[in-house]
Short mmCIF file of N, CA and C and ligand atoms in Angstrom, two decimals:
data_model
loop_
_atom_site.label_atom_id
_atom_site.label_comp_id
_atom_site.label_asym_id
_atom_site.label_seq_id
_atom_site.Cartn_x
_atom_site.Cartn_y
_atom_site.Cartn_z
N MET A 14 -26.03 -3.84 -12.14
CA MET A 14 -25.13 -3.44 -11.06
C MET A 14 -25.64 -4.03 -9.73
N ALA A 15 -24.78 -4.79 -9.05
CA ALA A 15 -25.18 -5.38 -7.76
C ALA A 15 -25.37 -4.28 -6.73
N GLU A 16 -26.47 -4.38 -6.02
CA GLU A 16 -26.77 -3.33 -5.05
C GLU A 16 -25.99 -3.56 -3.75
N PHE A 17 -25.64 -2.50 -3.10
CA PHE A 17 -24.98 -2.64 -1.79
C PHE A 17 -25.82 -1.93 -0.74
N LYS A 18 -25.90 -2.56 0.41
CA LYS A 18 -26.61 -1.97 1.54
C LYS A 18 -25.97 -2.56 2.80
N TYR A 19 -25.80 -1.74 3.83
CA TYR A 19 -25.31 -2.31 5.08
C TYR A 19 -26.32 -3.31 5.62
N THR A 20 -25.82 -4.34 6.29
CA THR A 20 -26.71 -5.25 7.01
C THR A 20 -27.33 -4.44 8.16
N PRO A 21 -28.44 -4.89 8.71
CA PRO A 21 -29.04 -4.13 9.83
C PRO A 21 -28.04 -3.90 10.96
N GLU A 22 -27.19 -4.91 11.24
CA GLU A 22 -26.19 -4.75 12.32
C GLU A 22 -25.18 -3.65 11.96
N ASN A 23 -24.76 -3.65 10.71
CA ASN A 23 -23.79 -2.63 10.30
C ASN A 23 -24.42 -1.25 10.20
N GLU A 24 -25.70 -1.20 9.90
CA GLU A 24 -26.40 0.10 9.89
C GLU A 24 -26.38 0.69 11.31
N VAL A 25 -26.58 -0.18 12.30
CA VAL A 25 -26.53 0.28 13.69
C VAL A 25 -25.13 0.83 14.01
N LYS A 26 -24.10 0.07 13.55
CA LYS A 26 -22.71 0.53 13.79
C LYS A 26 -22.46 1.86 13.10
N PHE A 27 -22.95 1.98 11.86
CA PHE A 27 -22.76 3.23 11.11
C PHE A 27 -23.38 4.40 11.88
N GLN A 28 -24.60 4.21 12.37
CA GLN A 28 -25.27 5.29 13.12
C GLN A 28 -24.49 5.64 14.38
N GLU A 29 -23.88 4.62 14.97
CA GLU A 29 -23.05 4.85 16.16
C GLU A 29 -21.84 5.73 15.79
N TYR A 30 -21.21 5.42 14.64
CA TYR A 30 -20.08 6.24 14.19
C TYR A 30 -20.53 7.68 13.96
N VAL A 31 -21.68 7.82 13.30
CA VAL A 31 -22.19 9.16 13.00
C VAL A 31 -22.35 9.97 14.30
N SER A 32 -22.82 9.30 15.34
CA SER A 32 -23.05 10.03 16.60
C SER A 32 -21.75 10.43 17.30
N ARG A 33 -20.64 9.79 16.91
CA ARG A 33 -19.36 10.07 17.57
C ARG A 33 -18.68 11.34 17.06
N TYR A 34 -18.99 11.73 15.83
CA TYR A 34 -18.25 12.83 15.21
C TYR A 34 -19.11 14.07 15.05
N PRO A 35 -18.51 15.26 15.23
CA PRO A 35 -19.29 16.49 15.05
C PRO A 35 -19.72 16.69 13.59
N LYS A 36 -18.90 16.20 12.64
CA LYS A 36 -19.24 16.35 11.22
C LYS A 36 -19.33 14.96 10.59
N ILE A 37 -20.37 14.76 9.80
CA ILE A 37 -20.59 13.45 9.19
C ILE A 37 -19.44 13.07 8.23
N ASP A 38 -18.75 14.08 7.69
CA ASP A 38 -17.61 13.82 6.78
C ASP A 38 -16.58 12.90 7.43
N SER A 39 -16.43 13.05 8.74
CA SER A 39 -15.41 12.30 9.47
C SER A 39 -15.70 10.81 9.50
N CYS A 40 -16.89 10.44 9.07
CA CYS A 40 -17.28 9.02 9.10
C CYS A 40 -16.84 8.26 7.86
N MET A 41 -16.19 8.93 6.93
CA MET A 41 -15.89 8.26 5.66
C MET A 41 -15.02 7.01 5.85
N LEU A 42 -13.96 7.13 6.63
CA LEU A 42 -13.08 5.95 6.81
C LEU A 42 -13.79 4.82 7.53
N PRO A 43 -14.45 5.07 8.68
CA PRO A 43 -15.16 3.95 9.30
C PRO A 43 -16.27 3.38 8.40
N ALA A 44 -16.92 4.24 7.62
CA ALA A 44 -18.00 3.76 6.73
C ALA A 44 -17.42 2.82 5.67
N LEU A 45 -16.25 3.19 5.13
CA LEU A 45 -15.60 2.33 4.13
C LEU A 45 -15.14 1.02 4.76
N TRP A 46 -14.59 1.15 5.95
CA TRP A 46 -14.08 -0.03 6.66
C TRP A 46 -15.21 -1.03 6.93
N LEU A 47 -16.37 -0.48 7.31
CA LEU A 47 -17.54 -1.30 7.58
C LEU A 47 -17.98 -2.05 6.32
N ALA A 48 -17.96 -1.35 5.19
CA ALA A 48 -18.35 -1.98 3.92
C ALA A 48 -17.36 -3.11 3.59
N GLN A 49 -16.07 -2.85 3.83
CA GLN A 49 -15.07 -3.87 3.53
C GLN A 49 -15.22 -5.08 4.45
N LYS A 50 -15.53 -4.82 5.70
CA LYS A 50 -15.73 -5.95 6.63
C LYS A 50 -16.95 -6.77 6.21
N GLN A 51 -17.93 -6.12 5.66
CA GLN A 51 -19.15 -6.81 5.26
C GLN A 51 -18.94 -7.68 4.02
N GLU A 52 -18.21 -7.15 3.03
CA GLU A 52 -18.10 -7.86 1.75
C GLU A 52 -16.70 -8.34 1.41
N GLY A 53 -15.71 -7.94 2.21
CA GLY A 53 -14.34 -8.34 1.91
C GLY A 53 -13.62 -7.36 1.00
N TRP A 54 -14.37 -6.43 0.42
CA TRP A 54 -13.79 -5.39 -0.45
C TRP A 54 -14.76 -4.23 -0.53
N VAL A 55 -14.31 -3.15 -1.15
CA VAL A 55 -15.18 -1.98 -1.29
C VAL A 55 -15.53 -1.84 -2.77
N SER A 56 -16.74 -2.20 -3.09
CA SER A 56 -17.19 -2.17 -4.49
C SER A 56 -17.59 -0.75 -4.88
N PRO A 57 -17.67 -0.48 -6.18
CA PRO A 57 -18.16 0.84 -6.62
C PRO A 57 -19.57 1.11 -6.08
N GLU A 58 -20.38 0.04 -5.99
CA GLU A 58 -21.74 0.21 -5.46
C GLU A 58 -21.70 0.63 -3.99
N ALA A 59 -20.76 0.03 -3.24
CA ALA A 59 -20.62 0.41 -1.83
C ALA A 59 -20.18 1.87 -1.71
N MET A 60 -19.29 2.30 -2.61
CA MET A 60 -18.83 3.70 -2.57
C MET A 60 -19.99 4.65 -2.84
N SER A 61 -20.84 4.31 -3.81
CA SER A 61 -22.00 5.16 -4.11
C SER A 61 -22.95 5.21 -2.92
N TYR A 62 -23.14 4.05 -2.30
CA TYR A 62 -24.03 3.95 -1.14
C TYR A 62 -23.52 4.85 0.00
N ILE A 63 -22.21 4.76 0.24
CA ILE A 63 -21.60 5.57 1.31
C ILE A 63 -21.69 7.05 0.97
N ALA A 64 -21.45 7.36 -0.31
CA ALA A 64 -21.54 8.76 -0.75
C ALA A 64 -22.93 9.30 -0.44
N ASP A 65 -23.96 8.53 -0.76
CA ASP A 65 -25.34 8.96 -0.48
C ASP A 65 -25.54 9.21 1.01
N LYS A 66 -25.05 8.28 1.80
CA LYS A 66 -25.26 8.39 3.25
C LYS A 66 -24.54 9.59 3.85
N LEU A 67 -23.39 9.94 3.26
CA LEU A 67 -22.59 11.04 3.81
C LEU A 67 -22.83 12.37 3.10
N GLY A 68 -23.69 12.34 2.09
CA GLY A 68 -23.95 13.57 1.34
C GLY A 68 -22.75 14.00 0.52
N LYS A 69 -22.01 13.03 0.02
CA LYS A 69 -20.82 13.29 -0.80
C LYS A 69 -21.07 12.77 -2.22
N THR A 70 -20.13 13.05 -3.12
CA THR A 70 -20.23 12.46 -4.45
C THR A 70 -19.46 11.14 -4.43
N PRO A 71 -19.84 10.19 -5.29
CA PRO A 71 -19.09 8.93 -5.35
C PRO A 71 -17.60 9.17 -5.61
N VAL A 72 -17.28 10.19 -6.39
CA VAL A 72 -15.86 10.47 -6.69
C VAL A 72 -15.10 10.87 -5.42
N GLU A 73 -15.74 11.61 -4.54
CA GLU A 73 -15.07 11.99 -3.28
C GLU A 73 -14.78 10.73 -2.45
N VAL A 74 -15.73 9.81 -2.42
CA VAL A 74 -15.51 8.57 -1.66
C VAL A 74 -14.42 7.75 -2.35
N TYR A 75 -14.48 7.68 -3.66
CA TYR A 75 -13.47 6.94 -4.43
C TYR A 75 -12.07 7.50 -4.14
N GLY A 76 -11.98 8.81 -4.07
CA GLY A 76 -10.68 9.47 -3.81
C GLY A 76 -10.09 9.02 -2.48
N VAL A 77 -10.93 8.87 -1.48
CA VAL A 77 -10.45 8.42 -0.16
C VAL A 77 -10.11 6.93 -0.21
N ALA A 78 -11.02 6.14 -0.79
CA ALA A 78 -10.83 4.68 -0.81
C ALA A 78 -9.57 4.29 -1.58
N THR A 79 -9.24 5.04 -2.60
CA THR A 79 -8.06 4.69 -3.40
C THR A 79 -6.77 5.23 -2.78
N PHE A 80 -6.89 6.16 -1.84
CA PHE A 80 -5.69 6.73 -1.21
C PHE A 80 -5.09 5.74 -0.22
N TYR A 81 -5.94 5.00 0.49
CA TYR A 81 -5.46 4.11 1.55
C TYR A 81 -5.31 2.68 1.03
N THR A 82 -4.13 2.12 1.25
CA THR A 82 -3.89 0.76 0.74
C THR A 82 -4.68 -0.29 1.53
N MET A 83 -5.22 0.08 2.68
CA MET A 83 -5.96 -0.92 3.47
C MET A 83 -7.31 -1.27 2.85
N PHE A 84 -7.75 -0.49 1.87
CA PHE A 84 -9.03 -0.82 1.24
C PHE A 84 -8.80 -1.66 -0.02
N ASN A 85 -9.54 -2.77 -0.08
CA ASN A 85 -9.46 -3.64 -1.26
C ASN A 85 -10.47 -3.15 -2.28
N LEU A 86 -9.99 -2.83 -3.47
CA LEU A 86 -10.88 -2.28 -4.48
C LEU A 86 -11.36 -3.34 -5.46
N LYS A 87 -11.02 -4.57 -5.19
CA LYS A 87 -11.60 -5.68 -5.94
C LYS A 87 -11.69 -6.88 -4.99
N PRO A 88 -12.52 -7.87 -5.33
CA PRO A 88 -12.67 -9.00 -4.41
C PRO A 88 -11.33 -9.71 -4.20
N ILE A 89 -11.11 -10.14 -2.98
CA ILE A 89 -9.87 -10.86 -2.69
C ILE A 89 -10.22 -12.20 -2.07
N GLY A 90 -9.19 -13.00 -1.77
CA GLY A 90 -9.42 -14.31 -1.19
C GLY A 90 -10.02 -14.25 0.21
N LYS A 91 -10.47 -15.42 0.67
CA LYS A 91 -11.09 -15.50 1.99
C LYS A 91 -10.10 -15.09 3.10
N TYR A 92 -8.84 -15.47 2.90
CA TYR A 92 -7.81 -15.12 3.87
C TYR A 92 -6.83 -14.13 3.25
N HIS A 93 -6.77 -12.95 3.84
CA HIS A 93 -5.88 -11.91 3.33
C HIS A 93 -4.60 -11.91 4.17
N ILE A 94 -3.52 -12.28 3.51
CA ILE A 94 -2.22 -12.29 4.20
C ILE A 94 -1.50 -10.99 3.85
N GLU A 95 -1.26 -10.16 4.86
CA GLU A 95 -0.52 -8.92 4.65
C GLU A 95 0.85 -9.09 5.27
N LEU A 96 1.84 -9.13 4.44
CA LEU A 96 3.21 -9.36 4.88
C LEU A 96 3.95 -8.04 4.98
N CYS A 97 4.49 -7.76 6.17
CA CYS A 97 5.24 -6.50 6.35
C CYS A 97 6.58 -6.60 5.63
N LYS A 98 6.88 -5.56 4.83
CA LYS A 98 8.14 -5.57 4.07
C LYS A 98 9.10 -4.47 4.55
N THR A 99 8.76 -3.83 5.67
CA THR A 99 9.58 -2.70 6.11
C THR A 99 10.80 -3.17 6.93
N LEU A 100 11.67 -2.22 7.26
CA LEU A 100 13.03 -2.51 7.72
C LEU A 100 13.18 -3.59 8.81
N SER A 101 12.50 -3.42 9.95
CA SER A 101 12.69 -4.40 11.03
C SER A 101 12.33 -5.80 10.57
N CYS A 102 11.21 -5.91 9.87
CA CYS A 102 10.79 -7.22 9.39
C CYS A 102 11.77 -7.75 8.34
N MET A 103 12.24 -6.83 7.51
CA MET A 103 13.19 -7.25 6.47
C MET A 103 14.48 -7.78 7.11
N LEU A 104 14.97 -7.04 8.13
CA LEU A 104 16.21 -7.46 8.80
C LEU A 104 16.03 -8.79 9.55
N CYS A 105 14.80 -9.08 9.91
CA CYS A 105 14.53 -10.32 10.66
C CYS A 105 14.01 -11.45 9.78
N GLY A 106 14.13 -11.30 8.47
CA GLY A 106 13.84 -12.45 7.61
C GLY A 106 12.54 -12.46 6.84
N SER A 107 11.93 -11.29 6.67
CA SER A 107 10.64 -11.28 5.95
C SER A 107 10.77 -11.77 4.50
N LYS A 108 11.96 -11.58 3.93
CA LYS A 108 12.13 -12.04 2.53
C LYS A 108 12.02 -13.56 2.45
N ASP A 109 12.61 -14.24 3.42
CA ASP A 109 12.51 -15.71 3.44
C ASP A 109 11.07 -16.15 3.69
N ILE A 110 10.41 -15.43 4.60
CA ILE A 110 9.01 -15.77 4.90
C ILE A 110 8.16 -15.55 3.65
N LYS A 111 8.44 -14.45 2.96
CA LYS A 111 7.67 -14.17 1.74
C LYS A 111 7.85 -15.30 0.72
N GLN A 112 9.10 -15.68 0.53
CA GLN A 112 9.37 -16.75 -0.44
C GLN A 112 8.68 -18.05 -0.02
N TYR A 113 8.70 -18.30 1.27
CA TYR A 113 8.09 -19.53 1.77
C TYR A 113 6.57 -19.51 1.53
N ILE A 114 5.94 -18.38 1.85
CA ILE A 114 4.49 -18.27 1.65
C ILE A 114 4.17 -18.40 0.16
N LYS A 115 4.97 -17.72 -0.66
CA LYS A 115 4.74 -17.79 -2.13
C LYS A 115 4.82 -19.23 -2.62
N ASP A 116 5.83 -19.96 -2.14
CA ASP A 116 5.99 -21.36 -2.56
C ASP A 116 4.81 -22.21 -2.08
N LYS A 117 4.36 -21.92 -0.87
CA LYS A 117 3.29 -22.72 -0.27
C LYS A 117 1.94 -22.51 -0.96
N ILE A 118 1.62 -21.25 -1.27
CA ILE A 118 0.28 -21.01 -1.83
C ILE A 118 0.30 -20.68 -3.32
N GLY A 119 1.50 -20.57 -3.87
CA GLY A 119 1.63 -20.44 -5.32
C GLY A 119 1.16 -19.13 -5.92
N ILE A 120 1.23 -18.05 -5.14
CA ILE A 120 0.87 -16.75 -5.71
C ILE A 120 1.90 -15.70 -5.34
N GLU A 121 1.90 -14.64 -6.14
CA GLU A 121 2.78 -13.50 -5.90
C GLU A 121 1.98 -12.44 -5.12
N PRO A 122 2.68 -11.51 -4.47
CA PRO A 122 1.96 -10.41 -3.83
C PRO A 122 1.04 -9.71 -4.85
N GLY A 123 -0.17 -9.41 -4.40
CA GLY A 123 -1.14 -8.77 -5.29
C GLY A 123 -2.07 -9.77 -5.97
N GLN A 124 -1.80 -11.07 -5.75
CA GLN A 124 -2.62 -12.09 -6.41
C GLN A 124 -3.51 -12.84 -5.41
N THR A 125 -4.56 -13.44 -5.97
CA THR A 125 -5.46 -14.30 -5.19
C THR A 125 -5.31 -15.71 -5.72
N SER A 126 -5.27 -16.68 -4.81
CA SER A 126 -5.10 -18.08 -5.24
C SER A 126 -6.33 -18.53 -6.05
N GLU A 127 -6.12 -19.50 -6.92
CA GLU A 127 -7.20 -19.95 -7.80
C GLU A 127 -8.41 -20.46 -7.05
N ASP A 128 -8.17 -21.07 -5.89
CA ASP A 128 -9.30 -21.59 -5.10
C ASP A 128 -10.00 -20.50 -4.30
N GLY A 129 -9.50 -19.26 -4.44
CA GLY A 129 -10.15 -18.13 -3.75
C GLY A 129 -9.88 -18.10 -2.25
N LEU A 130 -8.95 -18.92 -1.80
CA LEU A 130 -8.70 -19.00 -0.36
C LEU A 130 -7.77 -17.90 0.15
N PHE A 131 -6.72 -17.62 -0.62
CA PHE A 131 -5.70 -16.68 -0.13
C PHE A 131 -5.49 -15.50 -1.06
N HIS A 132 -5.19 -14.37 -0.43
CA HIS A 132 -4.72 -13.20 -1.17
C HIS A 132 -3.49 -12.72 -0.43
N LEU A 133 -2.44 -12.46 -1.17
CA LEU A 133 -1.18 -12.03 -0.55
C LEU A 133 -0.87 -10.58 -0.90
N SER A 134 -0.57 -9.80 0.14
CA SER A 134 -0.17 -8.40 -0.09
C SER A 134 1.12 -8.13 0.68
N GLU A 135 1.91 -7.24 0.13
CA GLU A 135 3.07 -6.75 0.87
C GLU A 135 2.73 -5.35 1.33
N VAL A 136 2.94 -5.08 2.60
CA VAL A 136 2.53 -3.78 3.13
C VAL A 136 3.69 -3.14 3.92
N GLU A 137 3.52 -1.87 4.19
CA GLU A 137 4.53 -1.17 4.99
C GLU A 137 4.29 -1.47 6.48
N CYS A 138 5.23 -1.05 7.29
CA CYS A 138 5.22 -1.30 8.74
C CYS A 138 3.82 -1.22 9.36
N MET A 139 3.48 -2.27 10.11
CA MET A 139 2.18 -2.29 10.77
C MET A 139 2.32 -2.01 12.27
N GLY A 140 3.47 -1.49 12.64
CA GLY A 140 3.66 -1.06 14.03
C GLY A 140 3.92 -2.20 15.01
N ALA A 141 4.32 -3.34 14.49
CA ALA A 141 4.63 -4.47 15.39
C ALA A 141 6.08 -4.88 15.19
N CYS A 142 6.94 -3.89 15.04
CA CYS A 142 8.34 -4.14 14.69
C CYS A 142 9.04 -5.04 15.71
N GLY A 143 8.64 -4.94 16.97
CA GLY A 143 9.23 -5.78 18.01
C GLY A 143 8.94 -7.25 17.80
N GLY A 144 7.93 -7.54 16.98
CA GLY A 144 7.56 -8.93 16.71
C GLY A 144 7.96 -9.38 15.32
N ALA A 145 8.91 -8.66 14.74
CA ALA A 145 9.33 -8.97 13.37
C ALA A 145 9.98 -10.35 13.27
N PRO A 146 9.80 -11.04 12.15
CA PRO A 146 8.94 -10.67 11.00
C PRO A 146 7.49 -11.04 11.29
N MET A 147 6.58 -10.28 10.69
CA MET A 147 5.18 -10.49 11.03
C MET A 147 4.27 -10.40 9.80
N ILE A 148 3.09 -10.96 9.99
CA ILE A 148 2.02 -10.79 8.99
C ILE A 148 0.74 -10.45 9.75
N ALA A 149 -0.21 -9.90 9.01
CA ALA A 149 -1.59 -9.81 9.52
C ALA A 149 -2.38 -10.79 8.66
N LEU A 150 -3.15 -11.62 9.31
CA LEU A 150 -4.00 -12.58 8.60
C LEU A 150 -5.44 -12.18 8.91
N ASN A 151 -6.12 -11.69 7.92
CA ASN A 151 -7.45 -11.08 8.11
C ASN A 151 -7.46 -10.11 9.28
N GLY A 152 -6.40 -9.32 9.33
CA GLY A 152 -6.32 -8.26 10.34
C GLY A 152 -5.72 -8.68 11.67
N LYS A 153 -5.54 -9.99 11.89
CA LYS A 153 -4.97 -10.45 13.16
C LYS A 153 -3.45 -10.62 13.01
N TYR A 154 -2.71 -10.02 13.92
CA TYR A 154 -1.25 -10.06 13.82
C TYR A 154 -0.67 -11.42 14.26
N HIS A 155 0.31 -11.87 13.50
CA HIS A 155 1.09 -13.06 13.87
C HIS A 155 2.55 -12.65 13.77
N GLU A 156 3.23 -12.73 14.91
CA GLU A 156 4.57 -12.16 14.99
C GLU A 156 5.65 -13.23 15.21
N LYS A 157 6.91 -12.78 15.11
CA LYS A 157 8.07 -13.65 15.24
C LYS A 157 7.87 -14.93 14.41
N LEU A 158 7.55 -14.70 13.17
CA LEU A 158 7.20 -15.82 12.29
C LEU A 158 8.40 -16.70 11.96
N THR A 159 8.09 -17.97 11.88
CA THR A 159 9.05 -18.96 11.37
C THR A 159 8.30 -19.74 10.29
N LYS A 160 9.03 -20.54 9.56
CA LYS A 160 8.37 -21.36 8.53
C LYS A 160 7.36 -22.30 9.19
N GLU A 161 7.69 -22.81 10.36
CA GLU A 161 6.79 -23.71 11.07
C GLU A 161 5.49 -23.00 11.45
N LYS A 162 5.63 -21.76 11.91
CA LYS A 162 4.42 -20.99 12.29
C LYS A 162 3.56 -20.72 11.06
N VAL A 163 4.22 -20.43 9.94
CA VAL A 163 3.48 -20.20 8.70
C VAL A 163 2.72 -21.47 8.32
N ASP A 164 3.39 -22.60 8.43
CA ASP A 164 2.72 -23.88 8.12
C ASP A 164 1.46 -24.06 8.96
N GLU A 165 1.59 -23.78 10.27
CA GLU A 165 0.44 -23.94 11.17
C GLU A 165 -0.71 -23.03 10.75
N LEU A 166 -0.37 -21.77 10.44
CA LEU A 166 -1.42 -20.81 10.07
C LEU A 166 -2.12 -21.23 8.78
N LEU A 167 -1.34 -21.64 7.80
CA LEU A 167 -1.95 -22.03 6.51
C LEU A 167 -2.81 -23.27 6.69
N LYS A 168 -2.34 -24.17 7.55
CA LYS A 168 -3.11 -25.39 7.81
C LYS A 168 -4.46 -25.05 8.44
N GLU A 169 -4.43 -24.12 9.39
CA GLU A 169 -5.68 -23.68 10.03
C GLU A 169 -6.65 -23.10 9.00
N CYS A 170 -6.11 -22.31 8.09
CA CYS A 170 -6.96 -21.66 7.07
C CYS A 170 -7.59 -22.70 6.14
N LYS A 171 -6.89 -23.78 5.90
CA LYS A 171 -7.38 -24.78 4.94
C LYS A 171 -8.41 -25.72 5.55
N LYS A 172 -8.59 -25.67 6.88
CA LYS A 172 -9.53 -26.59 7.56
C LYS A 172 -10.97 -26.31 7.14
S1 FES B 6 8.82 -3.19 10.28
FE1 FES B 6 7.39 -4.83 10.21
S2 FES B 6 5.93 -4.25 11.69
FE2 FES B 6 7.30 -2.60 11.68
#
């Protein structure tokens, strides 16, 4: 079993989170988020590590990690494309954008490209409805998407 441990920098961040909350339980989401930022996903080893740090059982951490779709429970591509599929984005052409991205990178939502570069997810509203249609690329929002903008983004990722 591969061991998980926060990097020294992330350990400092974790301690900072701990100091912000009256109860250490409240740190579960930031602790999971930190693990995901470090490795790109939340491994079972990371969940056990977090459970130890928070005085919880691994199952309690697993319960939280599996509840939120923002946590990746298996390794994903270097670039995570999260495509909004909710109403405003849908009305503004997200289906066409989805088809275009699928054609360009050759994967369906939920899949990772063979070269490990891209992972595509469809997600619910990310609160940027005014910029529909939109995606988050490794957490950074790109709004009012067109096929040309998608081309530019994918080209940047492939550099
Ligand atoms: S509907 Fe797409 S960001 Fe809100």
